[in-house]
Steps between C-alpha positions, in 0.01 A plus 500: 500500500792517258538233234831479317493331162838369394554551131772483239517767236556244226240232572137476393332540837209716388226243567638409842528867596144571388373199692662624821382858448142389431506279810660756735330814363774733631430862591818614325735350242871551568736436212876460507558802280605862532303766312755520217486125429120509534482772233732300271295184553177681419654656188613155387150366564362778281742411219750782552813283495737787421399685817593200716860471386752575773790654309630690804531187714832330567614212282445254786147626564415468132652149486284391791197647325586315180533178700153550646356571155669191355381272781148640490483432127597136563210476747259661253458832681658843517700602806265675740177338381429389858522865608257599228261231624495652847469852361214399270321331791535822700353705214217253436404486870560868584784421740788740567849405384812551713851491357715333763842486336787746499609656172681206341748707303612687813514182708705327231736799471546503879563126502765532226665787686536282810636197311869430452642478148515120537134481602402724207695277264331186639161665458578610145618152400203325659262756348646450155496122546136514603411602145567141396311320776227261387156453648608153609791643699271755667256224593789299651610803705146557624487139612829547689363811670179325600695201631747695715438874524757566774783338305403690186499834682842420647636430151363828367647680803839339437501602133360850560567604862 
C-alpha cells in the first residue's frame, strides 16, 4: 500500500509526519527531492550553510527559495524540515529512501524556457511580491484552497498557464 503524506515545505508538520510514519511503518520512505537538493538539505542540517547556497540558480528560482525560507521562519521551522523528518525516520528505522522528484533546477529552467516573456514577467513580479507576504495572508490563502480547491487551481492556471 502507498500512503501519500501531503506536506508544505514551510509549515511545522514534523509531529504529524512522525505520527503517520510510526502508525503506517512503511517499507520505504519516498521524499520529494532530487539527489542534489537532498545533499544540500543534509549539508544544511549538518551546519554547512555555505554549501547549500544556490548561486548558479536563476533569479526567479532563488526568489522562490527566499520566499520559502521567509515563510518557514514565520512558522518557526526551516524550509525542508518535513523532509528531514522523513529522512531521519528512515535512518532510525533502517528503511531505504527514494528520491522521487526531478532535478528542480533543470525543471525550473525548462519551465522558464517554455514561458512567454509576459508569463516570465508575471512570475518575477509575483515572486518578488511574495517576499512581503505575511503569515496571516498565507493562512488566508490556505483556507481558500481548502474551501474550494478546483477554483484555486483554475486561478493559478489562469495566471500561469
